[in-house]
C-alpha cells in the first residue's frame, strides 16, 4: 500500500543522499583536487607515489604531476 511506497521512497532518498556525500568526500580526497590546490604528486619511474624524501636516491627518475601536466625529473640531491 501507500505506507510501503512511502517507506521505499524514503529509503531510496536516504541512499541517494549517502551516495552524494560519499562522492563529495571522494572529490575532496582525490589526487586531482590535491594538485589543483598547488601540491605536486611525485611518483617513481615505476609509478609508486613518493611520500618521503628518504625513499629517493640521487639519480632516481621521478614523474611530477602538476595541475596542468607532468614533468619528468631526475633527483640530483636528496637531503
mmCIF file with all atom_site columns, C-alpha atoms in Angstrom:
data_model
loop_
_atom_site.group_PDB
_atom_site.id
_atom_site.type_symbol
_atom_site.label_atom_id
_atom_site.label_alt_id
_atom_site.label_comp_id
_atom_site.label_asym_id
_atom_site.label_entity_id
_atom_site.label_seq_id
_atom_site.pdbx_PDB_ins_code
_atom_site.Cartn_x
_atom_site.Cartn_y
_atom_site.Cartn_z
_atom_site.occupancy
_atom_site.B_iso_or_equiv
_atom_site.pdbx_formal_charge
_atom_site.auth_seq_id
_atom_site.auth_comp_id
_atom_site.auth_asym_id
_atom_site.auth_atom_id
_atom_site.pdbx_PDB_model_num
ATOM 1  C CA . UNK A 1 1  ? 0.000  0.000  0.000   1.00 0.00 ? 1  UNK A CA 1
ATOM 2  C CA . UNK A 1 2  ? 0.799  3.640  0.307   1.00 0.00 ? 2  UNK A CA 1
ATOM 3  C CA . UNK A 1 3  ? 2.799  3.223  3.516   1.00 0.00 ? 3  UNK A CA 1
ATOM 4  C CA . UNK A 1 4  ? 5.113  0.715  1.852   1.00 0.00 ? 4  UNK A CA 1
ATOM 5  C CA . UNK A 1 5  ? 5.632  3.065  -1.102  1.00 0.00 ? 5  UNK A CA 1
ATOM 6  C CA . UNK A 1 6  ? 6.452  5.969  1.242   1.00 0.00 ? 6  UNK A CA 1
ATOM 7  C CA . UNK A 1 7  ? 8.916  3.816  3.167   1.00 0.00 ? 7  UNK A CA 1
ATOM 8  C CA . UNK A 1 8  ? 10.591 2.656  -0.047  1.00 0.00 ? 8  UNK A CA 1
ATOM 9  C CA . UNK A 1 9  ? 10.809 6.243  -1.345  1.00 0.00 ? 9  UNK A CA 1
ATOM 10 C CA . UNK A 1 10 ? 12.283 7.461  1.950   1.00 0.00 ? 10 UNK A CA 1
ATOM 11 C CA . UNK A 1 11 ? 14.866 4.675  1.917   1.00 0.00 ? 11 UNK A CA 1
ATOM 12 C CA . UNK A 1 12 ? 15.806 5.473  -1.683  1.00 0.00 ? 12 UNK A CA 1
ATOM 13 C CA . UNK A 1 13 ? 16.211 9.167  -0.797  1.00 0.00 ? 13 UNK A CA 1
ATOM 14 C CA . UNK A 1 14 ? 18.450 8.315  2.166   1.00 0.00 ? 14 UNK A CA 1
ATOM 15 C CA . UNK A 1 15 ? 20.545 6.039  -0.037  1.00 0.00 ? 15 UNK A CA 1
ATOM 16 C CA . UNK A 1 16 ? 20.870 8.736  -2.698  1.00 0.00 ? 16 UNK A CA 1
ATOM 17 C CA . UNK A 1 17 ? 21.964 11.272 -0.074  1.00 0.00 ? 17 UNK A CA 1
ATOM 18 C CA . UNK A 1 18 ? 24.580 8.838  1.245   1.00 0.00 ? 18 UNK A CA 1
ATOM 19 C CA . UNK A 1 19 ? 25.950 8.308  -2.270  1.00 0.00 ? 19 UNK A CA 1
ATOM 20 C CA . UNK A 1 20 ? 26.135 12.081 -2.800  1.00 0.00 ? 20 UNK A CA 1
ATOM 21 C CA . UNK A 1 21 ? 28.043 12.528 0.495   1.00 0.00 ? 21 UNK A CA 1
ATOM 22 C CA . UNK A 1 22 ? 30.462 9.753  -0.468  1.00 0.00 ? 22 UNK A CA 1
ATOM 23 C CA . UNK A 1 23 ? 31.034 11.304 -3.900  1.00 0.00 ? 23 UNK A CA 1
ATOM 24 C CA . UNK A 1 24 ? 31.759 14.692 -2.320  1.00 0.00 ? 24 UNK A CA 1
ATOM 25 C CA . UNK A 1 25 ? 34.244 13.120 0.092   1.00 0.00 ? 25 UNK A CA 1
ATOM 26 C CA . UNK A 1 26 ? 35.994 11.272 -2.727  1.00 0.00 ? 26 UNK A CA 1
ATOM 27 C CA . UNK A 1 27 ? 36.300 14.553 -4.634  1.00 0.00 ? 27 UNK A CA 1
ATOM 28 C CA . UNK A 1 28 ? 37.890 16.294 -1.629  1.00 0.00 ? 28 UNK A CA 1
ATOM 29 C CA . UNK A 1 29 ? 40.395 13.454 -1.221  1.00 0.00 ? 29 UNK A CA 1
ATOM 30 C CA . UNK A 1 30 ? 41.174 12.958 -4.909  1.00 0.00 ? 30 UNK A CA 1
ATOM 31 C CA . UNK A 1 31 ? 44.741 13.413 -6.158  1.00 0.00 ? 31 UNK A CA 1
ATOM 32 C CA . UNK A 1 32 ? 43.455 15.769 -8.859  1.00 0.00 ? 32 UNK A CA 1
ATOM 33 C CA . UNK A 1 33 ? 41.967 18.064 -6.226  1.00 0.00 ? 33 UNK A CA 1
ATOM 34 C CA . UNK A 1 34 ? 45.266 17.966 -4.322  1.00 0.00 ? 34 UNK A CA 1
ATOM 35 C CA . UNK A 1 35 ? 47.269 19.215 -7.298  1.00 0.00 ? 35 UNK A CA 1
ATOM 36 C CA . UNK A 1 36 ? 44.679 21.899 -8.035  1.00 0.00 ? 36 UNK A CA 1
ATOM 37 C CA . UNK A 1 37 ? 45.418 23.265 -4.552  1.00 0.00 ? 37 UNK A CA 1
ATOM 38 C CA . UNK A 1 38 ? 49.069 23.749 -5.541  1.00 0.00 ? 38 UNK A CA 1
ATOM 39 C CA . UNK A 1 39 ? 50.654 20.482 -4.472  1.00 0.00 ? 39 UNK A CA 1
ATOM 40 C CA . UNK A 1 40 ? 52.665 18.145 -6.663  1.00 0.00 ? 40 UNK A CA 1
ATOM 41 C CA . UNK A 1 41 ? 52.386 14.364 -6.651  1.00 0.00 ? 41 UNK A CA 1
ATOM 42 C CA . UNK A 1 42 ? 55.779 12.724 -7.157  1.00 0.00 ? 42 UNK A CA 1
ATOM 43 C CA . UNK A 1 43 ? 55.992 9.182  -8.490  1.00 0.00 ? 43 UNK A CA 1
ATOM 44 C CA . UNK A 1 44 ? 58.898 6.867  -9.144  1.00 0.00 ? 44 UNK A CA 1
ATOM 45 C CA . UNK A 1 45 ? 59.561 5.649  -12.664 1.00 0.00 ? 45 UNK A CA 1
ATOM 46 C CA . UNK A 1 46 ? 57.537 2.532  -11.751 1.00 0.00 ? 46 UNK A CA 1
ATOM 47 C CA . UNK A 1 47 ? 54.533 4.671  -10.752 1.00 0.00 ? 47 UNK A CA 1
ATOM 48 C CA . UNK A 1 48 ? 54.811 4.357  -6.960  1.00 0.00 ? 48 UNK A CA 1
ATOM 49 C CA . UNK A 1 49 ? 53.862 7.556  -5.120  1.00 0.00 ? 49 UNK A CA 1
ATOM 50 C CA . UNK A 1 50 ? 56.800 9.093  -3.249  1.00 0.00 ? 50 UNK A CA 1
ATOM 51 C CA . UNK A 1 51 ? 55.777 10.365 0.189   1.00 0.00 ? 51 UNK A CA 1
ATOM 52 C CA . UNK A 1 52 ? 59.195 10.502 1.886   1.00 0.00 ? 52 UNK A CA 1
ATOM 53 C CA . UNK A 1 53 ? 62.368 12.177 0.601   1.00 0.00 ? 53 UNK A CA 1
ATOM 54 C CA . UNK A 1 54 ? 64.326 9.350  2.193   1.00 0.00 ? 54 UNK A CA 1
ATOM 55 C CA . UNK A 1 55 ? 62.845 6.897  -0.283  1.00 0.00 ? 55 UNK A CA 1
ATOM 56 C CA . UNK A 1 56 ? 64.505 8.749  -3.181  1.00 0.00 ? 56 UNK A CA 1
ATOM 57 C CA . UNK A 1 57 ? 68.155 8.443  -4.129  1.00 0.00 ? 57 UNK A CA 1
ATOM 58 C CA . UNK A 1 58 ? 70.231 10.819 -6.222  1.00 0.00 ? 58 UNK A CA 1
ATOM 59 C CA . UNK A 1 59 ? 69.830 9.759  -9.825  1.00 0.00 ? 59 UNK A CA 1
ATOM 60 C CA . UNK A 1 60 ? 66.290 8.406  -9.413  1.00 0.00 ? 60 UNK A CA 1
ATOM 61 C CA . UNK A 1 61 ? 63.900 9.354  -12.185 1.00 0.00 ? 61 UNK A CA 1
ATOM 62 C CA . UNK A 1 62 ? 60.668 10.929 -10.986 1.00 0.00 ? 62 UNK A CA 1
ATOM 63 C CA . UNK A 1 63 ? 57.364 11.816 -12.591 1.00 0.00 ? 63 UNK A CA 1
ATOM 64 C CA . UNK A 1 64 ? 55.909 15.019 -11.118 1.00 0.00 ? 64 UNK A CA 1
ATOM 65 C CA . UNK A 1 65 ? 52.176 15.579 -11.564 1.00 0.00 ? 65 UNK A CA 1
ATOM 66 C CA . UNK A 1 66 ? 51.060 19.217 -11.556 1.00 0.00 ? 66 UNK A CA 1
ATOM 67 C CA . UNK A 1 67 ? 47.544 20.581 -12.070 1.00 0.00 ? 67 UNK A CA 1
ATOM 68 C CA . UNK A 1 68 ? 48.306 21.347 -15.713 1.00 0.00 ? 68 UNK A CA 1
ATOM 69 C CA . UNK A 1 69 ? 50.542 18.443 -16.679 1.00 0.00 ? 69 UNK A CA 1
ATOM 70 C CA . UNK A 1 70 ? 53.511 16.268 -15.822 1.00 0.00 ? 70 UNK A CA 1
ATOM 71 C CA . UNK A 1 71 ? 57.257 16.814 -15.635 1.00 0.00 ? 71 UNK A CA 1
ATOM 72 C CA . UNK A 1 72 ? 59.883 14.107 -15.771 1.00 0.00 ? 72 UNK A CA 1
ATOM 73 C CA . UNK A 1 73 ? 62.788 14.884 -13.479 1.00 0.00 ? 73 UNK A CA 1
ATOM 74 C CA . UNK A 1 74 ? 65.902 13.289 -12.076 1.00 0.00 ? 74 UNK A CA 1
ATOM 75 C CA . UNK A 1 75 ? 66.805 13.709 -8.411  1.00 0.00 ? 75 UNK A CA 1
ATOM 76 C CA . UNK A 1 76 ? 70.180 15.404 -8.227  1.00 0.00 ? 76 UNK A CA 1
ATOM 77 C CA . UNK A 1 77 ? 70.452 15.584 -4.437  1.00 0.00 ? 77 UNK A CA 1
ATOM 78 C CA . UNK A 1 78 ? 68.454 14.214 -1.509  1.00 0.00 ? 78 UNK A CA 1
ATOM 79 C CA . UNK A 1 79 ? 68.645 15.893 1.879   1.00 0.00 ? 79 UNK A CA 1
#
